[in-house]
XYZ file of C-alpha atoms in Angstrom:
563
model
C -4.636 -10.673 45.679
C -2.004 -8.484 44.121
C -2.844 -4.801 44.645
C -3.101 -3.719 40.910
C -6.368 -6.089 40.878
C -8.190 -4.150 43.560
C -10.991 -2.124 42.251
C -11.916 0.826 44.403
C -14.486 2.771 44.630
C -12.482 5.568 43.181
C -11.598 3.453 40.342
C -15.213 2.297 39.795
C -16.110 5.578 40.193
C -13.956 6.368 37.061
C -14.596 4.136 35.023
C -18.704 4.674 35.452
C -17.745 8.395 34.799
C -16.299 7.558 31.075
C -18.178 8.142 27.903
C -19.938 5.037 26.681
C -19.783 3.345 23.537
C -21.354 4.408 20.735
C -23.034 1.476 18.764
C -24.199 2.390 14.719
C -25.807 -0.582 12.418
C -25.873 0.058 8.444
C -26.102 -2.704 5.678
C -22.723 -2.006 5.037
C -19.266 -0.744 6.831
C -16.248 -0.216 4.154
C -13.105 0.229 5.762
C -10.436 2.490 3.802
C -11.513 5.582 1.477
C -8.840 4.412 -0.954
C -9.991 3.697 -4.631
C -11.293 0.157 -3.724
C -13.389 0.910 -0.621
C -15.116 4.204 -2.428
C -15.835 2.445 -5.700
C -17.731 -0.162 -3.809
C -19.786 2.648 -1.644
C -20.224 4.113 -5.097
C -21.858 0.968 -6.583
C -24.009 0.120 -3.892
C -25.420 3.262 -3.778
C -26.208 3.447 -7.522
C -27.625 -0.155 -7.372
C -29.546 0.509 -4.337
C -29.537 4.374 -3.288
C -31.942 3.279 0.335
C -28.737 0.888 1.516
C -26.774 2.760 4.331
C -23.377 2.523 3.780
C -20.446 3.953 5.752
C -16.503 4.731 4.533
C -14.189 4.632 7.478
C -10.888 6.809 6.643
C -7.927 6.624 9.302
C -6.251 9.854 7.685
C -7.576 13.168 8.503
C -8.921 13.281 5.153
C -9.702 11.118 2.358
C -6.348 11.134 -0.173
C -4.175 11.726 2.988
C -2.754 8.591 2.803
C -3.078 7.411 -0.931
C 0.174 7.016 -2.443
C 0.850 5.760 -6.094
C 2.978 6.770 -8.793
C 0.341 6.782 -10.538
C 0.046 5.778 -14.494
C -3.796 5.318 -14.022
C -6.025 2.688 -16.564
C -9.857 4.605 -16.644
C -10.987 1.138 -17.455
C -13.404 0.193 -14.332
C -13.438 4.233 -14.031
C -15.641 4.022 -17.302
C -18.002 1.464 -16.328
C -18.340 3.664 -12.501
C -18.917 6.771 -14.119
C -19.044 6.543 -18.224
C -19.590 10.590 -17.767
C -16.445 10.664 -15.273
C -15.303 13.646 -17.664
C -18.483 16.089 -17.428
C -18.436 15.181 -13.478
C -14.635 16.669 -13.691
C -12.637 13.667 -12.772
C -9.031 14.802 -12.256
C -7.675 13.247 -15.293
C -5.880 15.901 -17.021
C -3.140 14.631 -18.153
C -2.874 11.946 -21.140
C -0.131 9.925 -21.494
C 1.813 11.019 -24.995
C 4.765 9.161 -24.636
C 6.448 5.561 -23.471
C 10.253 6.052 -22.404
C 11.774 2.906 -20.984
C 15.763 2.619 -20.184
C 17.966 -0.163 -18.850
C 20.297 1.611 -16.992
C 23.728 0.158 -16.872
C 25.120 1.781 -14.119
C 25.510 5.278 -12.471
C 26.384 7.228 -15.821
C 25.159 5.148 -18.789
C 21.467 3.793 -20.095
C 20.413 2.151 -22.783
C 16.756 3.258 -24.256
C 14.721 0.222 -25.471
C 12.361 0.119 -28.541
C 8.690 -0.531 -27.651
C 9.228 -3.394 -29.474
C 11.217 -5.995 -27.326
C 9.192 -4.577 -23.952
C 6.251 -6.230 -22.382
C 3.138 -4.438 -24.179
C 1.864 -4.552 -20.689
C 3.974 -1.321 -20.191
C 3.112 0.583 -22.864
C 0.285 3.230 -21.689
C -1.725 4.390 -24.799
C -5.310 5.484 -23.132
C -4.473 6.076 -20.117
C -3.780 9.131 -17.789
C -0.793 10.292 -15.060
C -2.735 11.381 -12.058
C -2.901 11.947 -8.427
C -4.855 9.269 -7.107
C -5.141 11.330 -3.669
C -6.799 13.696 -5.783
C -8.825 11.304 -7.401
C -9.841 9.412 -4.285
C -11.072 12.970 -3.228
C -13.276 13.494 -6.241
C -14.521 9.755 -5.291
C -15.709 10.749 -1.857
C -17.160 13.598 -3.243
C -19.290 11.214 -5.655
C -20.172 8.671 -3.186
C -21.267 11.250 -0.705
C -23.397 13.047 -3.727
C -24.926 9.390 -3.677
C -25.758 9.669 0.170
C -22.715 7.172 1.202
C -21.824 8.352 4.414
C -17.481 9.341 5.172
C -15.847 8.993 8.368
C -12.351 11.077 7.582
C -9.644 10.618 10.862
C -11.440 7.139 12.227
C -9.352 4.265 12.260
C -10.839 1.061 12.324
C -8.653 -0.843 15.227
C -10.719 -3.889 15.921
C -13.106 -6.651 13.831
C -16.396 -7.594 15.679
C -17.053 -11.052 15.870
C -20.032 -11.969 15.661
C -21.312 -15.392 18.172
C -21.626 -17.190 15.457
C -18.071 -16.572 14.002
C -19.393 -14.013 11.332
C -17.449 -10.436 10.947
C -20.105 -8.496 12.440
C -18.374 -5.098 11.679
C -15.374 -3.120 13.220
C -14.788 -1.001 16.492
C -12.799 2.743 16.063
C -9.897 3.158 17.835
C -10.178 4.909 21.039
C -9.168 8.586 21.144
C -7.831 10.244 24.225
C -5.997 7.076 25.629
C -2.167 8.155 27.141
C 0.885 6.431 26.294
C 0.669 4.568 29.646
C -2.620 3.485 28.014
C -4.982 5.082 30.459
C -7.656 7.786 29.603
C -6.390 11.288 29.269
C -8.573 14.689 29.521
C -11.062 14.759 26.588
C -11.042 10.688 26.675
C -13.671 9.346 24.052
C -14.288 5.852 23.051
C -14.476 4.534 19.416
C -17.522 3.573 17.784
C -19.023 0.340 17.355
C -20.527 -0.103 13.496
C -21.789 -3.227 12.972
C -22.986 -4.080 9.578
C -24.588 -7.281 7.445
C -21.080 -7.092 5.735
C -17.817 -5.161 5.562
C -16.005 -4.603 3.174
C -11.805 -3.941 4.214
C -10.322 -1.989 1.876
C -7.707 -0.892 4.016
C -5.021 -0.943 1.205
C -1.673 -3.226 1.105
C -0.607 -4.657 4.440
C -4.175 -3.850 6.269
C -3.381 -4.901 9.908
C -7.286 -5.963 9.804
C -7.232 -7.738 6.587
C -3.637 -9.544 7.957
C -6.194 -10.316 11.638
C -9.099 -11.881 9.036
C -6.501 -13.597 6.497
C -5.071 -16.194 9.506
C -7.654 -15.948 11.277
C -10.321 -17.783 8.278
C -7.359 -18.990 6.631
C -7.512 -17.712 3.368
C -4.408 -17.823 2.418
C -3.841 -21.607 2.846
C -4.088 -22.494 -0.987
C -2.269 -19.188 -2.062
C 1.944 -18.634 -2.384
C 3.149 -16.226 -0.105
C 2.129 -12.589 -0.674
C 5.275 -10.598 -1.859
C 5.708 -7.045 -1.682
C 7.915 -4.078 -2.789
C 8.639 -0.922 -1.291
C 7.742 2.047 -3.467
C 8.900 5.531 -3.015
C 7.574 8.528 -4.552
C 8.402 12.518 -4.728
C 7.090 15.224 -6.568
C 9.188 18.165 -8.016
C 8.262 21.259 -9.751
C 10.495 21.681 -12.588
C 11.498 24.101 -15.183
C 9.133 24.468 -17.507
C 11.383 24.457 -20.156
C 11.997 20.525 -19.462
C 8.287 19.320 -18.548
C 7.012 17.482 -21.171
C 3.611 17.043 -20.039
C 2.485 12.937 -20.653
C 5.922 11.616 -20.721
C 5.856 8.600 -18.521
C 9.631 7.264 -18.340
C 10.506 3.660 -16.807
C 13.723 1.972 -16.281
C 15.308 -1.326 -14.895
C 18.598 -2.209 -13.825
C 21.060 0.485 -11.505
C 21.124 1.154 -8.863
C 19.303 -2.041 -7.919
C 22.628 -4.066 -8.010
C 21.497 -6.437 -5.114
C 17.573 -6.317 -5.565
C 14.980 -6.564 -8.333
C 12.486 -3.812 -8.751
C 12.398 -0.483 -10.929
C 11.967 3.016 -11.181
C 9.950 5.670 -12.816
C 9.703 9.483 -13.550
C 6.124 10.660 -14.876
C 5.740 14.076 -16.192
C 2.256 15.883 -14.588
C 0.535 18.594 -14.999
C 1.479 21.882 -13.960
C 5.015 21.506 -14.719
C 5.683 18.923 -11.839
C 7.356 15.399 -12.280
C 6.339 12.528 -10.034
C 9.673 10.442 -9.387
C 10.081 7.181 -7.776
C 12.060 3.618 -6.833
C 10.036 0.418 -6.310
C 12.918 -1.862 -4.366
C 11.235 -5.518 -4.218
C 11.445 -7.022 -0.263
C 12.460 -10.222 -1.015
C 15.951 -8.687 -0.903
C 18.907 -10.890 0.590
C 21.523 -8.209 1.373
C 20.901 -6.797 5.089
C 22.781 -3.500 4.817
C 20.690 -2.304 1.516
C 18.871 0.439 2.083
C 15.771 1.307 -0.261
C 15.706 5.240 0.882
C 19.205 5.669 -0.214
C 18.754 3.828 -3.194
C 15.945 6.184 -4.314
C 18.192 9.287 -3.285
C 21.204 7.962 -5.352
C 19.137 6.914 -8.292
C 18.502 10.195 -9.308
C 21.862 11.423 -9.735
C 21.917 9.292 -12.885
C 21.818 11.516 -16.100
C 18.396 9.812 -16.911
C 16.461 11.394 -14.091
C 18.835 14.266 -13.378
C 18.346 15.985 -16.627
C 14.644 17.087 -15.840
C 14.890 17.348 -12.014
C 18.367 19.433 -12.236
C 17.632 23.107 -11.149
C 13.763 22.063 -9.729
C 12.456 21.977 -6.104
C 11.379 18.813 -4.442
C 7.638 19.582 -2.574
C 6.292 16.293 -1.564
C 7.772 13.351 -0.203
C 6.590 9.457 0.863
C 6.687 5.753 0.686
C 4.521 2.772 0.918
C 4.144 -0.808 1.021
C 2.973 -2.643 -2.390
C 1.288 -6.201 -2.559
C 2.782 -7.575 -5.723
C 2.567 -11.148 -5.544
C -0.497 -10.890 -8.035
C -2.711 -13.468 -9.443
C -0.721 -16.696 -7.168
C -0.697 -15.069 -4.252
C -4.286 -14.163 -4.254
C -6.409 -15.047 -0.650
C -9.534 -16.161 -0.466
C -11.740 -13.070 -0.669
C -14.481 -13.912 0.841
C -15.131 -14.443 4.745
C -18.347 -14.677 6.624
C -19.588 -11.200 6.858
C -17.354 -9.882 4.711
C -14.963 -9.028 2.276
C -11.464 -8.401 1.081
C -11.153 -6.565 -2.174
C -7.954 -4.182 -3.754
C -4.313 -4.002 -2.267
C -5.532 -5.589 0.914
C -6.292 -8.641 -1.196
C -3.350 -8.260 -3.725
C -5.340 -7.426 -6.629
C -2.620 -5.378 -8.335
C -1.316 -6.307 -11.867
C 2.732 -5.994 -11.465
C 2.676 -6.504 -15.611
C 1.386 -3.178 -16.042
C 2.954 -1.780 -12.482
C -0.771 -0.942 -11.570
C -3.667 -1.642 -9.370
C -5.722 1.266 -8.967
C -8.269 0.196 -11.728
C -8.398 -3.040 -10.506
C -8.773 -2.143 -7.067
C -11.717 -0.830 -8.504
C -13.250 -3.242 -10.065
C -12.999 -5.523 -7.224
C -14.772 -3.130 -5.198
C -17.405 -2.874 -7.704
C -17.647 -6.576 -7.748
C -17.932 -6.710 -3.571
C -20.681 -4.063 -4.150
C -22.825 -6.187 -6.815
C -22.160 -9.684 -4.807
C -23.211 -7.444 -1.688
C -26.758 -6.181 -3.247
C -27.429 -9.550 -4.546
C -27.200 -11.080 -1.116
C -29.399 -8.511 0.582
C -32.130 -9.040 -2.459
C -32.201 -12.805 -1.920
C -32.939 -12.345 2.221
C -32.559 -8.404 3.402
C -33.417 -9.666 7.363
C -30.818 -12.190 6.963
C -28.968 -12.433 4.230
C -26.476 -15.411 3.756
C -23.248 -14.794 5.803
C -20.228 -16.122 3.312
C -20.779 -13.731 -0.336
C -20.035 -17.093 -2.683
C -21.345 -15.076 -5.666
C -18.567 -12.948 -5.723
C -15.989 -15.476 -6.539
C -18.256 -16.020 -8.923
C -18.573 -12.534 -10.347
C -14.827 -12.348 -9.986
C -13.929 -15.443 -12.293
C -15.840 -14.255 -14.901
C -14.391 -10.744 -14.863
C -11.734 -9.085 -17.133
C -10.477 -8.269 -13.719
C -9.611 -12.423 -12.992
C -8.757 -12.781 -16.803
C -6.416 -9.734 -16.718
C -4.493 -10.950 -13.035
C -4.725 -14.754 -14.908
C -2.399 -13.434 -17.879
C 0.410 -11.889 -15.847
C 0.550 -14.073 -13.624
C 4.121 -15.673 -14.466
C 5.493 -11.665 -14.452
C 6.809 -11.319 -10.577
C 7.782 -14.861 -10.529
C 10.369 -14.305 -13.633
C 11.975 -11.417 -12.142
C 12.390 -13.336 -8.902
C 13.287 -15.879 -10.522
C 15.692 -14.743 -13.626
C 16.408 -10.897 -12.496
C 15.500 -7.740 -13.713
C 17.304 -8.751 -17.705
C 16.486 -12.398 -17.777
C 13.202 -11.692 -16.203
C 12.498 -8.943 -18.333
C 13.429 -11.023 -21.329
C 10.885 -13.804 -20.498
C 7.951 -11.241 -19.625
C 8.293 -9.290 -23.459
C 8.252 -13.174 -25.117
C 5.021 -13.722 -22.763
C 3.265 -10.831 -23.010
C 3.567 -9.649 -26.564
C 3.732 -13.046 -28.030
C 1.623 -15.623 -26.256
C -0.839 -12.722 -25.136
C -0.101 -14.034 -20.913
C -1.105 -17.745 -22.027
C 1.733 -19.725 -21.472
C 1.047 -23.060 -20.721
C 2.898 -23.639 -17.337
C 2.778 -20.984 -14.113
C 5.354 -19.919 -12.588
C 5.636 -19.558 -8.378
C 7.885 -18.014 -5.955
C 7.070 -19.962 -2.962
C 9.820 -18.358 -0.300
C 8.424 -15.762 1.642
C 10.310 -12.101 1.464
C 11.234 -12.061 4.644
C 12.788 -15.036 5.218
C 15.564 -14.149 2.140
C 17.424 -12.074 4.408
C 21.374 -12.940 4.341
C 22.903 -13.169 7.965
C 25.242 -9.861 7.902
C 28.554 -12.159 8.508
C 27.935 -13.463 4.855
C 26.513 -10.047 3.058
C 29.006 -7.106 1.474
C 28.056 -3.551 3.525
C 27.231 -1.134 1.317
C 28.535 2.836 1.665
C 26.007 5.062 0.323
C 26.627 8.933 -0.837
C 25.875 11.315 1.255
C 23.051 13.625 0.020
C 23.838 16.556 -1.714
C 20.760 18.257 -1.012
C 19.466 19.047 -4.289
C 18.763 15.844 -6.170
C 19.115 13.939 -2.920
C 18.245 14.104 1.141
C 18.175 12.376 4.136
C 15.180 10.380 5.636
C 14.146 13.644 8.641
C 13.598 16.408 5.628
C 12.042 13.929 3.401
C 9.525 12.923 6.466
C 9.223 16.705 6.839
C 7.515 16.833 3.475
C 5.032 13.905 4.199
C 3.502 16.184 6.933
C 3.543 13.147 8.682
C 2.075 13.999 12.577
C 1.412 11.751 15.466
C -0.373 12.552 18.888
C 2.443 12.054 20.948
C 1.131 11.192 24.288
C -0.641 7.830 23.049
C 0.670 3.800 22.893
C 3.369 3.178 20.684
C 1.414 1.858 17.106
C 4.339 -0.227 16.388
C 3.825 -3.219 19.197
C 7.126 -5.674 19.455
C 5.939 -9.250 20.282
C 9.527 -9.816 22.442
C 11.111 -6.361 22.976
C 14.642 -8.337 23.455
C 14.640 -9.304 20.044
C 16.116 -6.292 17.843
C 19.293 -6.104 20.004
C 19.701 -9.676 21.050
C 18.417 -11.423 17.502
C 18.193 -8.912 14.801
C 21.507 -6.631 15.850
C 24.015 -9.460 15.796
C 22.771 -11.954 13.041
C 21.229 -9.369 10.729
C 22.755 -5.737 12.063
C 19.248 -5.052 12.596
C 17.648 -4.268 9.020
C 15.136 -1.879 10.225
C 17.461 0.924 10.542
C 17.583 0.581 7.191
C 14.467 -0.836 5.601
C 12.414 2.133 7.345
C 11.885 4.899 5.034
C 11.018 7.421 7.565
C 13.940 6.991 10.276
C 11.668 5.347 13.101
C 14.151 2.745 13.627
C 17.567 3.333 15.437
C 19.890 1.751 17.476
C 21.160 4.162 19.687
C 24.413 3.578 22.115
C 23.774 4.103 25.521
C 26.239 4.106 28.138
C 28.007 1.741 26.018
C 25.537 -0.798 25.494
C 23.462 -0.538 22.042
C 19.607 0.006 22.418
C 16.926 0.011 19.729
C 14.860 2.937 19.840
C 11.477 3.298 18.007
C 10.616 6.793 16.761
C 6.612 6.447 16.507
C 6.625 9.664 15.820
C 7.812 9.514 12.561
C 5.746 6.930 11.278
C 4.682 7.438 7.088
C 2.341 4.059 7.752
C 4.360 2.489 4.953
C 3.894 -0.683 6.874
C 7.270 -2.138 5.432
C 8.371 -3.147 9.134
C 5.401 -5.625 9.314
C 6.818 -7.061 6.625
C 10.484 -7.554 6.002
C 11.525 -7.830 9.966
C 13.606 -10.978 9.507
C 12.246 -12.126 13.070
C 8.619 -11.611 12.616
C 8.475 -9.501 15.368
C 7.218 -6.160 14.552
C 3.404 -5.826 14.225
C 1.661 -2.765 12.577
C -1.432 -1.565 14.414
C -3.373 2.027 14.065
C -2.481 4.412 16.092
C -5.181 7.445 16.959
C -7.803 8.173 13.961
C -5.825 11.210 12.126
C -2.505 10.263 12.372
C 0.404 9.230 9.801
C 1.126 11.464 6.730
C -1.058 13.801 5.289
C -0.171 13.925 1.629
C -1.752 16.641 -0.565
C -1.995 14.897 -3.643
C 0.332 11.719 -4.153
């Protein structure tokens, strides 16, 4: 027997000595506080106010990690709350004005009549907002409802029920070292179990990845595809805000990717500005921070942020594979509903209303369940696809569904070109569907057989490097804990990645927490947890499949004010 299998009684001793595990039932656990996972709290409290339901939140707040640009659609909004305006929602800020450009290259645009663009982008009705802000005044509702908030717990494990049922989810230990033992002030995570749960962890949720291959619910679906989309807020001169001016464009500086950019004129004389870079990118050396830094040198963008002060910075994943790439939704014991599903509508480059609504749906499908049996109500939620099918939510996902798949397809002008004749002409009814069936990360060029690319350096005033713009997420980690970012071979980014690829994720890492570093002459890739903005982006587009995205400690990551 090996030594390090020896229990002594000092060790037993220990172990006896640490806090136990705290075990909590309620009808129903919702993991993520985003707008998804609070509207369904919301609902089943207003259907049912004696259900106890639970929010888990792995920021230190709820809105601390919500990122979106964020043109937002009140629709599912007005069937929440059709009074959301004397409860003092924070919409303030009406969209007056549709600007989109194709622009040609780093001096020169071309503005496009409403006319020949998709209708899909045109955003009479609706509102520029901060949907951290608004996930706030969400919380604030649902706990006015008696919904229960958990801010800084992150759900790190799914319960399993004997019967193969989700059973509910276990915290994530706090107090654990990076050598993974208990430190001073150890304390264990919670166990809530639950007669469903609802994971609503956003796009990219390492739980909802765990659940998809686990039940399989992906089999019938294309691949999921994502983008990478980038986002800063700048005060301005006043003189230049044009409060409600939402401004879109295609084209540079995305020579060797699809994807598009947008500018959106808030309140309080602040602009939010931002790059979405699709991942199914072929080109190893691009890199989607520096894109976003160069793009806004270009006359377009520069013109309102030239003289201003950049206050907020981050990025995040986006599921945009839409209405093909849908999963099943529906698990025993559970749920998948918003961005951890894919419920976003890339026509309208939004998916906080219909992150909603699918929440609301989970919520209705939920209650129904619990009426029919409340001792033991029927593990897989079949009414929901029901409810779902039947929704504007399905009909609206339905009608776009050909959008991503064009662009992929045909480009950002082709694609672009197909989308308008689509959307404003056949209404999204086309009688074929398109697919993009290759996965994103898989598109990735070997480096021998891709052009590098030599970005500016920043001047910083329109544009910085990655360490001051993670400054400005307020992005904090405990640093004495294990590394969130777990490599499945550890030989892989310097053996496999740095030779075939140059190793992509110094680049495709928004936040710096990739680097190969030269040591005593021999390269070595270092991983800077540290820095972390939980963009999840690494999970994704490693080439080698070999990075895997896991919480760290409850609390940790950015902690943006209102993004």
């Amino acid at each position: 027997m090996s030594e390090e299998n020896i229990t002594t009684p000092e060790t037993e001793a220990e172990v006896a000595a640490l806090p136990e595990r705290e075990s909590m039932p309620f009808d129903v656990v919702i993991v993520g506080a985003g707008p998804a996972g609070l509207s369904a709290a919301i609902r089943l409290k207003q259907i049912n106010e004696e259900l106890t339901v639970v929010v888990l939140e792995k920021g230190p707040e709820v809105g601390a990690h919500i990122l979106s640009g964020a043109v937002f659609e009140p629709r599912a909004l007005n069937e929440l709350f059709p009074d959301w305006k004397e409860k003092g929602a924070p919409l303030n800020t009406p969209v007056t004005e549709d600007h989109i450009y194709l622009l040609n290259d780093e001096t020169s645009s071309r503005k496009l009549p409403n006319g020949i663009t998709p209708k899909t982008m045109h955003n009479d009705g609706n509102y520029i907002v901060s949907m951290g802000n608004v996930s706030r005044w969400l919380a604030e509702q649902a706990e006015q409802l008696g919904v229960e908030v958990f801010p800084g717990f992150a759900a790190s494990e799914v319960i399993y029920n004997e019967d193969g049922s989700v059973g509910g989810v276990l915290t994530g230990d706090m107090g654990v070292g990076e050598n993974g033992e208990p430190k001073d002030g150890y304390m264990p995570g919670m166990e809530l179990r639950a007669k469903y749960t609802v994971f609503a962890e956003g796009c990219r949720g390492h739980l909802g990845k765990e659940l998809i291959s686990h039940f399989k619910l992906d089999q019938d679906a294309s691949p999921q595809h994502y983008a990478i989309g980038f986002k800063e807020i700048w005060d301005i001169d006043p003189s230049k805000h044009q409060p409600g001016l939402v401004v879109h464009s295609a084209g540079w500086p995305l020579d060797d990717a699809t994807g598009g950019s947008y500018l959106y004129h808030a309140e309080d004389n602040q602009v939010f500005v931002g790059l979405i870079v699709d991942l199914n990118y072929d080109n190893p050396y691009l890199s989607p921070f520096d894109e976003f830094q160069r793009l806004k040198h270009h006359p377009v963008f520069k013109q309102y942020l030239e003289g201003g002060k950049r206050v907020s910075y981050g990025a995040r994943a986006i599921a945009k594979g839409g209405f093909n790439s849908l999963p099943k939704m529906t698990f025993p014991g559970g749920l998948l509903v918003g961005c951890e599903a894919g419920t976003l509508n890339f026509a309208k480059i939004k998916g906080n209303h219909t992150a909603m609504k699918s929440g609301m749906l989970a919520a209705e499908s939920i209650f129904d369940a619990i009426v029919e049996n409340s001792e033991a109500p029927t593990k897989e939620l079949t009414s929901f696809t029901e409810k779902f099918k039947s929704s504007w939510l399905y009909d609206e996902l339905f009608r776009s569904r050909n959008f991503g798949p064009a662009i992929h397809k045909l480009g950002n002008f082709w694609g672009g070109a197909f989308n308008t004749l689509e959307q404003n002409f056949f209404n999204g009814n086309l009688f074929f569907t398109m697919k993009d069936e290759h996965k994103d990360y898989a598109q990735l060029k070997e480096a021998k057989d891709a052009k590098e690319i030599s970005y500016p350096k920043p001047d910083g005033v329109l544009s910085f490097d990655k360490l001051s713009s993670v400054f400005l997420s307020n992005t904090n980690h405990e640093e004495d804990q294990p590394c969130h970012l777990k490599l499945k071979d550890p030989s892989i980014p310097i053996q496999i990645n740095l030779p075939k690829f140059a190793e992509p994720a110094q680049r495709y890492c928004p936040a710096g927490v990739y680097e190969v570093i030269d040591e005593e002459g021999q390269p070595r890739f270092q991983i800077n947890a540290q820095n972390c903005v939980h963009c999840k982006t690494c999970d994704i587009k490693d080439p080698s499949q070999n990075i895997k995205w896991v919480v760290p400690e409850g609390a940790g990551g950015p902690n943006y004010p209102n993004m």
